[in-house]
mmCIF file with all atom_site columns, C-alpha atoms in Angstrom:
data_model
loop_
_atom_site.group_PDB
_atom_site.id
_atom_site.type_symbol
_atom_site.label_atom_id
_atom_site.label_alt_id
_atom_site.label_comp_id
_atom_site.label_asym_id
_atom_site.label_entity_id
_atom_site.label_seq_id
_atom_site.pdbx_PDB_ins_code
_atom_site.Cartn_x
_atom_site.Cartn_y
_atom_site.Cartn_z
_atom_site.occupancy
_atom_site.B_iso_or_equiv
_atom_site.pdbx_formal_charge
_atom_site.auth_seq_id
_atom_site.auth_comp_id
_atom_site.auth_asym_id
_atom_site.auth_atom_id
_atom_site.pdbx_PDB_model_num
ATOM 1   C CA . THR A 1 1   ? 0.000   0.000   0.000   1.00 0.00 ? 8   THR A CA 1
ATOM 2   C CA . GLY A 1 2   ? 2.985   2.353   0.144   1.00 0.00 ? 9   GLY A CA 1
ATOM 3   C CA . MET A 1 3   ? 5.556   3.577   2.626   1.00 0.00 ? 10  MET A CA 1
ATOM 4   C CA . GLY A 1 4   ? 5.773   6.531   5.007   1.00 0.00 ? 11  GLY A CA 1
ATOM 5   C CA . HIS A 1 5   ? 3.706   9.460   3.720   1.00 0.00 ? 12  HIS A CA 1
ATOM 6   C CA . LEU A 1 6   ? 3.245   7.700   0.381   1.00 0.00 ? 13  LEU A CA 1
ATOM 7   C CA . ARG A 1 7   ? 0.034   5.736   -0.180  1.00 0.00 ? 14  ARG A CA 1
ATOM 8   C CA . VAL A 1 8   ? -1.086  3.749   -3.231  1.00 0.00 ? 15  VAL A CA 1
ATOM 9   C CA . THR A 1 9   ? -4.794  4.155   -4.021  1.00 0.00 ? 16  THR A CA 1
ATOM 10  C CA . LYS A 1 10  ? -7.024  3.333   -6.978  1.00 0.00 ? 17  LYS A CA 1
ATOM 11  C CA . GLU A 1 11  ? -6.663  6.958   -8.201  1.00 0.00 ? 18  GLU A CA 1
ATOM 12  C CA . GLY A 1 12  ? -2.850  6.746   -8.100  1.00 0.00 ? 19  GLY A CA 1
ATOM 13  C CA . LEU A 1 13  ? -0.310  7.829   -5.493  1.00 0.00 ? 20  LEU A CA 1
ATOM 14  C CA . ARG A 1 14  ? -1.233  9.958   -2.492  1.00 0.00 ? 21  ARG A CA 1
ATOM 15  C CA . LEU A 1 15  ? 1.265   11.933  -0.417  1.00 0.00 ? 22  LEU A CA 1
ATOM 16  C CA . GLU A 1 16  ? 0.433   13.149  3.069   1.00 0.00 ? 23  GLU A CA 1
ATOM 17  C CA . GLY A 1 17  ? 2.151   16.174  4.595   1.00 0.00 ? 24  GLY A CA 1
ATOM 18  C CA . GLU A 1 18  ? 5.180   17.866  3.022   1.00 0.00 ? 25  GLU A CA 1
ATOM 19  C CA . SER A 1 19  ? 7.128   15.952  0.391   1.00 0.00 ? 26  SER A CA 1
ATOM 20  C CA . GLU A 1 20  ? 10.562  16.562  -1.083  1.00 0.00 ? 27  GLU A CA 1
ATOM 21  C CA . PHE A 1 21  ? 11.800  15.161  -4.392  1.00 0.00 ? 28  PHE A CA 1
ATOM 22  C CA . LEU A 1 22  ? 15.537  15.123  -5.089  1.00 0.00 ? 29  LEU A CA 1
ATOM 23  C CA . PHE A 1 23  ? 15.157  14.145  -8.754  1.00 0.00 ? 30  PHE A CA 1
ATOM 24  C CA . PRO A 1 24  ? 12.571  14.799  -11.480 1.00 0.00 ? 31  PRO A CA 1
ATOM 25  C CA . LEU A 1 25  ? 8.977   13.707  -10.897 1.00 0.00 ? 32  LEU A CA 1
ATOM 26  C CA . TYR A 1 26  ? 6.943   12.518  -13.906 1.00 0.00 ? 33  TYR A CA 1
ATOM 27  C CA . ALA A 1 27  ? 3.166   12.513  -13.583 1.00 0.00 ? 34  ALA A CA 1
ATOM 28  C CA . LYS A 1 28  ? 0.193   13.004  -15.878 1.00 0.00 ? 35  LYS A CA 1
ATOM 29  C CA . GLU A 1 29  ? -1.840  14.973  -13.307 1.00 0.00 ? 36  GLU A CA 1
ATOM 30  C CA . ILE A 1 30  ? -1.133  16.469  -9.883  1.00 0.00 ? 37  ILE A CA 1
ATOM 31  C CA . HIS A 1 31  ? -4.086  17.266  -7.604  1.00 0.00 ? 38  HIS A CA 1
ATOM 32  C CA . SER A 1 32  ? -4.342  18.694  -4.120  1.00 0.00 ? 39  SER A CA 1
ATOM 33  C CA . ARG A 1 33  ? -6.659  17.375  -1.452  1.00 0.00 ? 40  ARG A CA 1
ATOM 34  C CA . VAL A 1 34  ? -10.283 18.444  -1.739  1.00 0.00 ? 41  VAL A CA 1
ATOM 35  C CA . ASP A 1 35  ? -10.082 20.622  1.380   1.00 0.00 ? 42  ASP A CA 1
ATOM 36  C CA . SER A 1 36  ? -6.721  22.290  0.674   1.00 0.00 ? 43  SER A CA 1
ATOM 37  C CA . SER A 1 37  ? -4.778  24.084  -2.048  1.00 0.00 ? 44  SER A CA 1
ATOM 38  C CA . LEU A 1 38  ? -1.751  22.837  -3.976  1.00 0.00 ? 45  LEU A CA 1
ATOM 39  C CA . LEU A 1 39  ? 1.531   24.402  -2.868  1.00 0.00 ? 46  LEU A CA 1
ATOM 40  C CA . LEU A 1 40  ? 4.759   24.215  -4.887  1.00 0.00 ? 47  LEU A CA 1
ATOM 41  C CA . GLN A 1 41  ? 7.612   25.690  -2.869  1.00 0.00 ? 48  GLN A CA 1
ATOM 42  C CA . SER A 1 42  ? 11.329  26.175  -3.451  1.00 0.00 ? 49  SER A CA 1
ATOM 43  C CA . THR A 1 43  ? 14.194  28.091  -1.871  1.00 0.00 ? 50  THR A CA 1
ATOM 44  C CA . HIS A 1 44  ? 15.074  29.403  -5.347  1.00 0.00 ? 51  HIS A CA 1
ATOM 45  C CA . ASN A 1 45  ? 12.834  29.353  -8.418  1.00 0.00 ? 52  ASN A CA 1
ATOM 46  C CA . VAL A 1 46  ? 9.797   27.267  -9.304  1.00 0.00 ? 53  VAL A CA 1
ATOM 47  C CA . THR A 1 47  ? 9.869   26.428  -13.022 1.00 0.00 ? 54  THR A CA 1
ATOM 48  C CA . VAL A 1 48  ? 7.158   24.676  -15.038 1.00 0.00 ? 55  VAL A CA 1
ATOM 49  C CA . ASN A 1 49  ? 8.136   23.520  -18.551 1.00 0.00 ? 56  ASN A CA 1
ATOM 50  C CA . ALA A 1 50  ? 6.027   22.262  -21.427 1.00 0.00 ? 57  ALA A CA 1
ATOM 51  C CA . ARG A 1 51  ? 7.857   20.170  -24.066 1.00 0.00 ? 58  ARG A CA 1
ATOM 52  C CA . ASN A 1 52  ? 6.951   18.871  -27.502 1.00 0.00 ? 59  ASN A CA 1
ATOM 53  C CA . SER A 1 53  ? 7.443   15.345  -28.797 1.00 0.00 ? 60  SER A CA 1
ATOM 54  C CA . ASN A 1 54  ? 11.111  16.108  -29.517 1.00 0.00 ? 61  ASN A CA 1
ATOM 55  C CA . GLY A 1 55  ? 11.757  17.154  -25.934 1.00 0.00 ? 62  GLY A CA 1
ATOM 56  C CA . GLU A 1 56  ? 12.106  20.843  -26.801 1.00 0.00 ? 63  GLU A CA 1
ATOM 57  C CA . VAL A 1 57  ? 10.700  23.389  -24.346 1.00 0.00 ? 64  VAL A CA 1
ATOM 58  C CA . THR A 1 58  ? 7.747   25.181  -25.978 1.00 0.00 ? 65  THR A CA 1
ATOM 59  C CA . GLY A 1 59  ? 6.496   27.015  -22.884 1.00 0.00 ? 66  GLY A CA 1
ATOM 60  C CA . ARG A 1 60  ? 8.054   27.952  -19.569 1.00 0.00 ? 67  ARG A CA 1
ATOM 61  C CA . LEU A 1 61  ? 6.693   29.569  -16.416 1.00 0.00 ? 68  LEU A CA 1
ATOM 62  C CA . ASN A 1 62  ? 9.363   30.720  -13.953 1.00 0.00 ? 69  ASN A CA 1
ATOM 63  C CA . VAL A 1 63  ? 8.360   32.033  -10.522 1.00 0.00 ? 70  VAL A CA 1
ATOM 64  C CA . GLY A 1 64  ? 11.312  33.661  -8.793  1.00 0.00 ? 71  GLY A CA 1
ATOM 65  C CA . PRO A 1 65  ? 11.792  35.706  -5.615  1.00 0.00 ? 72  PRO A CA 1
ATOM 66  C CA . LYS A 1 66  ? 11.638  39.005  -7.536  1.00 0.00 ? 73  LYS A CA 1
ATOM 67  C CA . MET A 1 67  ? 9.942   38.277  -10.854 1.00 0.00 ? 74  MET A CA 1
ATOM 68  C CA . VAL A 1 68  ? 7.463   35.982  -12.594 1.00 0.00 ? 75  VAL A CA 1
ATOM 69  C CA . GLU A 1 69  ? 8.528   35.198  -16.172 1.00 0.00 ? 76  GLU A CA 1
ATOM 70  C CA . PHE A 1 70  ? 6.727   33.405  -18.980 1.00 0.00 ? 77  PHE A CA 1
ATOM 71  C CA . HIS A 1 71  ? 8.392   32.188  -22.188 1.00 0.00 ? 78  HIS A CA 1
ATOM 72  C CA . GLY A 1 72  ? 6.197   31.043  -25.068 1.00 0.00 ? 79  GLY A CA 1
ATOM 73  C CA . GLN A 1 73  ? 4.494   32.067  -28.280 1.00 0.00 ? 80  GLN A CA 1
ATOM 74  C CA . GLN A 1 74  ? 1.356   33.347  -26.555 1.00 0.00 ? 81  GLN A CA 1
ATOM 75  C CA . PHE A 1 75  ? 0.158   34.127  -23.022 1.00 0.00 ? 82  PHE A CA 1
ATOM 76  C CA . GLN A 1 76  ? -3.586  34.231  -22.358 1.00 0.00 ? 83  GLN A CA 1
ATOM 77  C CA . ILE A 1 77  ? -5.851  34.692  -19.332 1.00 0.00 ? 84  ILE A CA 1
ATOM 78  C CA . ASN A 1 78  ? -9.463  33.536  -19.649 1.00 0.00 ? 85  ASN A CA 1
ATOM 79  C CA . SER A 1 79  ? -12.540 34.142  -17.505 1.00 0.00 ? 86  SER A CA 1
ATOM 80  C CA . LYS A 1 80  ? -14.412 31.282  -15.853 1.00 0.00 ? 87  LYS A CA 1
ATOM 81  C CA . ASP A 1 81  ? -16.717 31.020  -18.871 1.00 0.00 ? 88  ASP A CA 1
ATOM 82  C CA . GLY A 1 82  ? -13.798 30.849  -21.324 1.00 0.00 ? 89  GLY A CA 1
ATOM 83  C CA . LYS A 1 83  ? -13.788 34.468  -22.532 1.00 0.00 ? 90  LYS A CA 1
ATOM 84  C CA . PRO A 1 84  ? -10.260 35.790  -23.284 1.00 0.00 ? 91  PRO A CA 1
ATOM 85  C CA . LEU A 1 85  ? -9.472  38.613  -20.853 1.00 0.00 ? 92  LEU A CA 1
ATOM 86  C CA . PHE A 1 86  ? -5.789  39.250  -21.562 1.00 0.00 ? 93  PHE A CA 1
ATOM 87  C CA . THR A 1 87  ? -3.733  37.962  -24.497 1.00 0.00 ? 94  THR A CA 1
ATOM 88  C CA . VAL A 1 88  ? -0.084  38.670  -25.341 1.00 0.00 ? 95  VAL A CA 1
ATOM 89  C CA . ASP A 1 89  ? 1.976   37.545  -28.324 1.00 0.00 ? 96  ASP A CA 1
ATOM 90  C CA . GLU A 1 90  ? 4.874   38.930  -30.350 1.00 0.00 ? 97  GLU A CA 1
ATOM 91  C CA . ASN A 1 91  ? 2.672   41.280  -32.371 1.00 0.00 ? 98  ASN A CA 1
ATOM 92  C CA . GLU A 1 92  ? 0.091   42.724  -29.988 1.00 0.00 ? 99  GLU A CA 1
ATOM 93  C CA . VAL A 1 93  ? -1.520  42.833  -26.556 1.00 0.00 ? 100 VAL A CA 1
ATOM 94  C CA . VAL A 1 94  ? -5.292  42.313  -26.473 1.00 0.00 ? 101 VAL A CA 1
ATOM 95  C CA . ILE A 1 95  ? -7.462  43.212  -23.470 1.00 0.00 ? 102 ILE A CA 1
ATOM 96  C CA . GLY A 1 96  ? -10.842 41.539  -23.852 1.00 0.00 ? 103 GLY A CA 1
ATOM 97  C CA . THR A 1 97  ? -12.701 43.255  -21.014 1.00 0.00 ? 104 THR A CA 1
ATOM 98  C CA . ASP A 1 98  ? -15.382 45.876  -21.647 1.00 0.00 ? 105 ASP A CA 1
ATOM 99  C CA . LYS A 1 99  ? -13.410 48.538  -19.773 1.00 0.00 ? 106 LYS A CA 1
ATOM 100 C CA . LEU A 1 100 ? -9.694  49.139  -19.184 1.00 0.00 ? 107 LEU A CA 1
ATOM 101 C CA . ARG A 1 101 ? -9.238  50.882  -15.848 1.00 0.00 ? 108 ARG A CA 1
ATOM 102 C CA . VAL A 1 102 ? -5.934  52.463  -14.789 1.00 0.00 ? 109 VAL A CA 1
ATOM 103 C CA . THR A 1 103 ? -5.904  53.321  -11.079 1.00 0.00 ? 110 THR A CA 1
ATOM 104 C CA . GLY A 1 104 ? -2.338  54.613  -10.718 1.00 0.00 ? 111 GLY A CA 1
ATOM 105 C CA . PRO A 1 105 ? -1.948  58.220  -9.528  1.00 0.00 ? 112 PRO A CA 1
ATOM 106 C CA . GLU A 1 106 ? 0.165   59.114  -12.583 1.00 0.00 ? 113 GLU A CA 1
ATOM 107 C CA . GLY A 1 107 ? -2.336  57.651  -15.055 1.00 0.00 ? 114 GLY A CA 1
ATOM 108 C CA . ALA A 1 108 ? -1.222  55.696  -18.126 1.00 0.00 ? 115 ALA A CA 1
ATOM 109 C CA . LEU A 1 109 ? 2.044   56.310  -20.006 1.00 0.00 ? 116 LEU A CA 1
ATOM 110 C CA . PHE A 1 110 ? 2.209   55.428  -23.725 1.00 0.00 ? 117 PHE A CA 1
ATOM 111 C CA . GLU A 1 111 ? 5.610   55.751  -25.407 1.00 0.00 ? 118 GLU A CA 1
ATOM 112 C CA . HIS A 1 112 ? 4.154   55.312  -28.912 1.00 0.00 ? 119 HIS A CA 1
ATOM 113 C CA . SER A 1 113 ? 0.755   55.551  -30.568 1.00 0.00 ? 120 SER A CA 1
ATOM 114 C CA . VAL A 1 114 ? -2.587  54.449  -29.086 1.00 0.00 ? 121 VAL A CA 1
ATOM 115 C CA . GLU A 1 115 ? -5.535  53.272  -31.186 1.00 0.00 ? 122 GLU A CA 1
ATOM 116 C CA . THR A 1 116 ? -8.926  53.246  -29.465 1.00 0.00 ? 123 THR A CA 1
ATOM 117 C CA . PRO A 1 117 ? -12.539 54.157  -30.284 1.00 0.00 ? 124 PRO A CA 1
ATOM 118 C CA . LEU A 1 118 ? -13.144 55.913  -26.948 1.00 0.00 ? 125 LEU A CA 1
ATOM 119 C CA . VAL A 1 119 ? -11.185 57.603  -24.153 1.00 0.00 ? 126 VAL A CA 1
ATOM 120 C CA . LYS A 1 120 ? -13.407 58.381  -21.178 1.00 0.00 ? 127 LYS A CA 1
ATOM 121 C CA . ALA A 1 121 ? -12.883 59.467  -17.575 1.00 0.00 ? 128 ALA A CA 1
ATOM 122 C CA . GLU A 1 122 ? -14.721 58.038  -14.599 1.00 0.00 ? 129 GLU A CA 1
ATOM 123 C CA . ALA A 1 123 ? -17.814 59.805  -13.308 1.00 0.00 ? 130 ALA A CA 1
ATOM 124 C CA . PHE A 1 124 ? -16.991 63.076  -11.509 1.00 0.00 ? 131 PHE A CA 1
ATOM 125 C CA . LYS A 1 125 ? -13.329 62.775  -12.577 1.00 0.00 ? 132 LYS A CA 1
ATOM 126 C CA . GLN A 1 126 ? -11.414 64.941  -15.058 1.00 0.00 ? 133 GLN A CA 1
ATOM 127 C CA . LEU A 1 127 ? -9.927  63.540  -18.266 1.00 0.00 ? 134 LEU A CA 1
ATOM 128 C CA . ARG A 1 128 ? -6.462  64.854  -19.108 1.00 0.00 ? 135 ARG A CA 1
ATOM 129 C CA . LEU A 1 129 ? -4.418  64.058  -22.217 1.00 0.00 ? 136 LEU A CA 1
ATOM 130 C CA . GLU A 1 130 ? -0.880  65.391  -21.831 1.00 0.00 ? 137 GLU A CA 1
ATOM 131 C CA . SER A 1 131 ? 2.468   65.262  -23.592 1.00 0.00 ? 138 SER A CA 1
ATOM 132 C CA . PRO A 1 132 ? 4.971   66.878  -21.163 1.00 0.00 ? 139 PRO A CA 1
ATOM 133 C CA . THR A 1 133 ? 7.918   67.313  -23.575 1.00 0.00 ? 140 THR A CA 1
ATOM 134 C CA . ARG A 1 134 ? 6.556   66.732  -27.099 1.00 0.00 ? 141 ARG A CA 1
ATOM 135 C CA . SER A 1 135 ? 3.410   67.319  -29.124 1.00 0.00 ? 142 SER A CA 1
ATOM 136 C CA . LEU A 1 136 ? 0.022   65.616  -28.772 1.00 0.00 ? 143 LEU A CA 1
ATOM 137 C CA . SER A 1 137 ? -1.611  64.485  -32.004 1.00 0.00 ? 144 SER A CA 1
ATOM 138 C CA . MET A 1 138 ? -5.112  63.052  -32.528 1.00 0.00 ? 145 MET A CA 1
ATOM 139 C CA . ASP A 1 139 ? -5.928  61.714  -35.995 1.00 0.00 ? 146 ASP A CA 1
ATOM 140 C CA . ALA A 1 140 ? -9.131  60.190  -37.362 1.00 0.00 ? 147 ALA A CA 1
ATOM 141 C CA . PRO A 1 141 ? -10.264 59.784  -40.994 1.00 0.00 ? 148 PRO A CA 1
ATOM 142 C CA . ARG A 1 142 ? -13.890 60.710  -40.205 1.00 0.00 ? 149 ARG A CA 1
ATOM 143 C CA . GLY A 1 143 ? -13.485 63.339  -37.500 1.00 0.00 ? 150 GLY A CA 1
ATOM 144 C CA . ILE A 1 144 ? -12.704 63.709  -33.803 1.00 0.00 ? 151 ILE A CA 1
ATOM 145 C CA . ASN A 1 145 ? -15.485 64.280  -31.269 1.00 0.00 ? 152 ASN A CA 1
ATOM 146 C CA . ILE A 1 146 ? -14.525 65.935  -27.957 1.00 0.00 ? 153 ILE A CA 1
ATOM 147 C CA . LYS A 1 147 ? -17.411 66.248  -25.512 1.00 0.00 ? 154 LYS A CA 1
ATOM 148 C CA . ALA A 1 148 ? -17.727 67.472  -21.910 1.00 0.00 ? 155 ALA A CA 1
ATOM 149 C CA . GLN A 1 149 ? -21.303 67.077  -20.715 1.00 0.00 ? 156 GLN A CA 1
ATOM 150 C CA . ALA A 1 150 ? -20.796 68.749  -17.328 1.00 0.00 ? 157 ALA A CA 1
ATOM 151 C CA . GLY A 1 151 ? -17.735 70.975  -17.470 1.00 0.00 ? 158 GLY A CA 1
ATOM 152 C CA . ASN A 1 152 ? -15.232 72.841  -19.621 1.00 0.00 ? 159 ASN A CA 1
ATOM 153 C CA . ILE A 1 153 ? -12.784 71.748  -22.309 1.00 0.00 ? 160 ILE A CA 1
ATOM 154 C CA . GLU A 1 154 ? -9.322  73.308  -22.110 1.00 0.00 ? 161 GLU A CA 1
ATOM 155 C CA . ALA A 1 155 ? -6.427  73.104  -24.580 1.00 0.00 ? 162 ALA A CA 1
ATOM 156 C CA . LEU A 1 156 ? -3.154  74.407  -23.120 1.00 0.00 ? 163 LEU A CA 1
ATOM 157 C CA . SER A 1 157 ? 0.129   74.651  -25.017 1.00 0.00 ? 164 SER A CA 1
ATOM 158 C CA . GLN A 1 158 ? 3.475   76.361  -24.468 1.00 0.00 ? 165 GLN A CA 1
ATOM 159 C CA . MET A 1 159 ? 3.765   77.028  -28.217 1.00 0.00 ? 166 MET A CA 1
ATOM 160 C CA . ASP A 1 160 ? 1.003   77.093  -30.862 1.00 0.00 ? 167 ASP A CA 1
ATOM 161 C CA . ILE A 1 161 ? -2.400  75.399  -31.040 1.00 0.00 ? 168 ILE A CA 1
ATOM 162 C CA . LYS A 1 162 ? -3.432  74.644  -34.623 1.00 0.00 ? 169 LYS A CA 1
ATOM 163 C CA . LEU A 1 163 ? -6.908  73.615  -35.781 1.00 0.00 ? 170 LEU A CA 1
ATOM 164 C CA . HIS A 1 164 ? -6.605  72.402  -39.375 1.00 0.00 ? 171 HIS A CA 1
ATOM 165 C CA . SER A 1 165 ? -9.147  70.842  -41.693 1.00 0.00 ? 172 SER A CA 1
ATOM 166 C CA . SER A 1 166 ? -7.704  69.534  -44.969 1.00 0.00 ? 173 SER A CA 1
ATOM 167 C CA . ASP A 1 167 ? -11.069 69.192  -46.729 1.00 0.00 ? 174 ASP A CA 1
ATOM 168 C CA . GLY A 1 168 ? -13.852 71.059  -44.953 1.00 0.00 ? 175 GLY A CA 1
ATOM 169 C CA . VAL A 1 169 ? -14.598 74.039  -42.738 1.00 0.00 ? 176 VAL A CA 1
ATOM 170 C CA . LEU A 1 170 ? -13.773 74.966  -39.161 1.00 0.00 ? 177 LEU A CA 1
ATOM 171 C CA . LEU A 1 171 ? -17.090 75.578  -37.400 1.00 0.00 ? 178 LEU A CA 1
ATOM 172 C CA . LEU A 1 172 ? -17.408 77.372  -34.057 1.00 0.00 ? 179 LEU A CA 1
ATOM 173 C CA . ASP A 1 173 ? -21.019 76.728  -33.074 1.00 0.00 ? 180 ASP A CA 1
ATOM 174 C CA . ALA A 1 174 ? -21.735 78.327  -29.682 1.00 0.00 ? 181 ALA A CA 1
ATOM 175 C CA . GLU A 1 175 ? -24.022 80.867  -28.068 1.00 0.00 ? 182 GLU A CA 1
ATOM 176 C CA . THR A 1 176 ? -21.033 83.160  -27.465 1.00 0.00 ? 183 THR A CA 1
ATOM 177 C CA . VAL A 1 177 ? -17.555 83.104  -29.038 1.00 0.00 ? 184 VAL A CA 1
ATOM 178 C CA . ARG A 1 178 ? -15.025 85.186  -27.092 1.00 0.00 ? 185 ARG A CA 1
ATOM 179 C CA . LEU A 1 179 ? -11.560 86.320  -28.119 1.00 0.00 ? 186 LEU A CA 1
ATOM 180 C CA . PRO A 1 180 ? -10.628 88.365  -25.040 1.00 0.00 ? 187 PRO A CA 1
ATOM 181 C CA . LYS A 1 181 ? -6.953  89.062  -25.804 1.00 0.00 ? 188 LYS A CA 1
ATOM 182 C CA . LEU A 1 182 ? -7.034  90.289  -29.406 1.00 0.00 ? 189 LEU A CA 1
ATOM 183 C CA . PRO A 1 183 ? -4.840  93.365  -29.936 1.00 0.00 ? 190 PRO A CA 1
ATOM 184 C CA . GLU A 1 184 ? -6.483  96.607  -31.018 1.00 0.00 ? 191 GLU A CA 1
ATOM 185 C CA . GLY A 1 185 ? -5.265  98.296  -34.158 1.00 0.00 ? 192 GLY A CA 1
ATOM 186 C CA . ALA A 1 186 ? -4.812  102.045 -34.712 1.00 0.00 ? 193 ALA A CA 1
ATOM 187 C CA . ARG A 1 187 ? -7.989  104.086 -35.019 1.00 0.00 ? 194 ARG A CA 1
ATOM 188 C CA . GLY A 1 188 ? -8.688  104.795 -38.665 1.00 0.00 ? 195 GLY A CA 1
ATOM 189 C CA . GLY A 1 189 ? -11.103 107.691 -38.171 1.00 0.00 ? 196 GLY A CA 1
ATOM 190 C CA . SER A 1 190 ? -12.973 109.836 -35.702 1.00 0.00 ? 197 SER A CA 1
ATOM 191 C CA . GLY A 1 191 ? -16.437 108.295 -36.123 1.00 0.00 ? 198 GLY A CA 1
ATOM 192 C CA . ILE A 1 192 ? -18.581 107.236 -33.214 1.00 0.00 ? 199 ILE A CA 1
ATOM 193 C CA . SER A 1 193 ? -18.248 103.465 -32.826 1.00 0.00 ? 200 SER A CA 1
ATOM 194 C CA . GLN A 1 194 ? -20.634 103.054 -29.861 1.00 0.00 ? 201 GLN A CA 1
ATOM 195 C CA . GLY A 1 195 ? -18.268 100.441 -28.433 1.00 0.00 ? 202 GLY A CA 1
ATOM 196 C CA . LEU A 1 196 ? -18.412 98.260  -31.533 1.00 0.00 ? 203 LEU A CA 1
ATOM 197 C CA . TYR A 1 197 ? -15.359 96.677  -33.081 1.00 0.00 ? 204 TYR A CA 1
ATOM 198 C CA . GLU A 1 198 ? -14.541 94.875  -36.279 1.00 0.00 ? 205 GLU A CA 1
ATOM 199 C CA . ILE A 1 199 ? -12.425 91.727  -36.378 1.00 0.00 ? 206 ILE A CA 1
ATOM 200 C CA . CYS A 1 200 ? -9.694  92.069  -38.993 1.00 0.00 ? 207 CYS A CA 1
ATOM 201 C CA . VAL A 1 201 ? -7.395  89.440  -40.489 1.00 0.00 ? 208 VAL A CA 1
ATOM 202 C CA . CYS A 1 202 ? -3.757  90.148  -41.316 1.00 0.00 ? 209 CYS A CA 1
ATOM 203 C CA . PRO A 1 203 ? -2.118  88.669  -44.441 1.00 0.00 ? 210 PRO A CA 1
ATOM 204 C CA . ASP A 1 204 ? -0.480  85.998  -42.280 1.00 0.00 ? 211 ASP A CA 1
ATOM 205 C CA . GLY A 1 205 ? -3.823  85.066  -40.645 1.00 0.00 ? 212 GLY A CA 1
ATOM 206 C CA . LYS A 1 206 ? -3.376  86.973  -37.377 1.00 0.00 ? 213 LYS A CA 1
ATOM 207 C CA . LEU A 1 207 ? -6.535  88.556  -35.945 1.00 0.00 ? 214 LEU A CA 1
ATOM 208 C CA . TYR A 1 208 ? -6.898  92.013  -34.413 1.00 0.00 ? 215 TYR A CA 1
ATOM 209 C CA . LEU A 1 209 ? -9.661  94.459  -33.447 1.00 0.00 ? 216 LEU A CA 1
ATOM 210 C CA . SER A 1 210 ? -10.438 97.677  -35.217 1.00 0.00 ? 217 SER A CA 1
ATOM 211 C CA . VAL A 1 211 ? -12.948 100.334 -34.146 1.00 0.00 ? 218 VAL A CA 1
ATOM 212 C CA . ALA A 1 212 ? -16.062 99.834  -36.270 1.00 0.00 ? 219 ALA A CA 1
ATOM 213 C CA . GLY A 1 213 ? -17.133 102.476 -38.741 1.00 0.00 ? 220 GLY A CA 1
ATOM 214 C CA . VAL A 1 214 ? -19.636 102.954 -41.568 1.00 0.00 ? 221 VAL A CA 1
ATOM 215 C CA . GLY A 1 215 ? -17.313 100.984 -43.847 1.00 0.00 ? 222 GLY A CA 1
ATOM 216 C CA . SER A 1 216 ? -14.567 98.511  -43.054 1.00 0.00 ? 223 SER A CA 1
ATOM 217 C CA . THR A 1 217 ? -11.745 99.991  -40.960 1.00 0.00 ? 224 THR A CA 1
ATOM 218 C CA . CYS A 1 218 ? -9.367  97.059  -41.452 1.00 0.00 ? 225 CYS A CA 1
ATOM 219 C CA . GLN A 1 219 ? -5.951  98.034  -42.796 1.00 0.00 ? 226 GLN A CA 1
ATOM 220 C CA . GLU A 1 220 ? -3.760  95.591  -44.698 1.00 0.00 ? 227 GLU A CA 1
ATOM 221 C CA . TYR A 1 221 ? -0.577  97.052  -43.222 1.00 0.00 ? 228 TYR A CA 1
ATOM 222 C CA . SER A 1 222 ? -1.844  97.765  -39.722 1.00 0.00 ? 229 SER A CA 1
ATOM 223 C CA . ARG A 1 223 ? 0.762   97.916  -36.969 1.00 0.00 ? 230 ARG A CA 1
ATOM 224 C CA . ALA A 1 224 ? -1.117  95.066  -35.251 1.00 0.00 ? 231 ALA A CA 1
ATOM 225 C CA . CYS A 1 225 ? 0.068   92.825  -38.100 1.00 0.00 ? 232 CYS A CA 1
ATOM 226 C CA . GLN A 1 226 ? 3.740   93.676  -37.581 1.00 0.00 ? 233 GLN A CA 1
#
């Protein structure tokens, strides 16, 4: 029937208590007791290898004191109903959940491009897209929709902010459009403007204010364009 902690049963071999193997152990299946978990313990690393018919290692899981490493063509985590939740191979990383949530205080850092149909903040939280040392570019063949249902949208830049449409118009559709820091050009006449101003465009596209008159008071070579 066995010896020591080793028992021979109709299901196979059964080990009671802690067991130590000095040489390789070959088994088709290893199960724990029904009322306990299976513990594999080592003073160094715990390595699990999968080999093909030629004896070559095709997959390896290495659990060390500082790192868990996996070597193979693909790594995949499935839910209890078999749905892929996380898949990694040489070409891409696929997250199969409905929502990717990053809880770190510094947010998510992407060194290269990101392709996604939606970027959304949690309820009552602010969404911030930032490039601290370089530019931030958003490209879409059929348009980009930026929406804030209960707050403001801010675009801050140390240099220039450019809104460019290669084939279409730039539409500012709002109840009020304000340009509070436009420079004011030289007065072209002595008419009474009643506090009204005209928005003028310089040859290089720069905007400035000019006191309104009966006709246009914009000047092509205004000092505001210098």
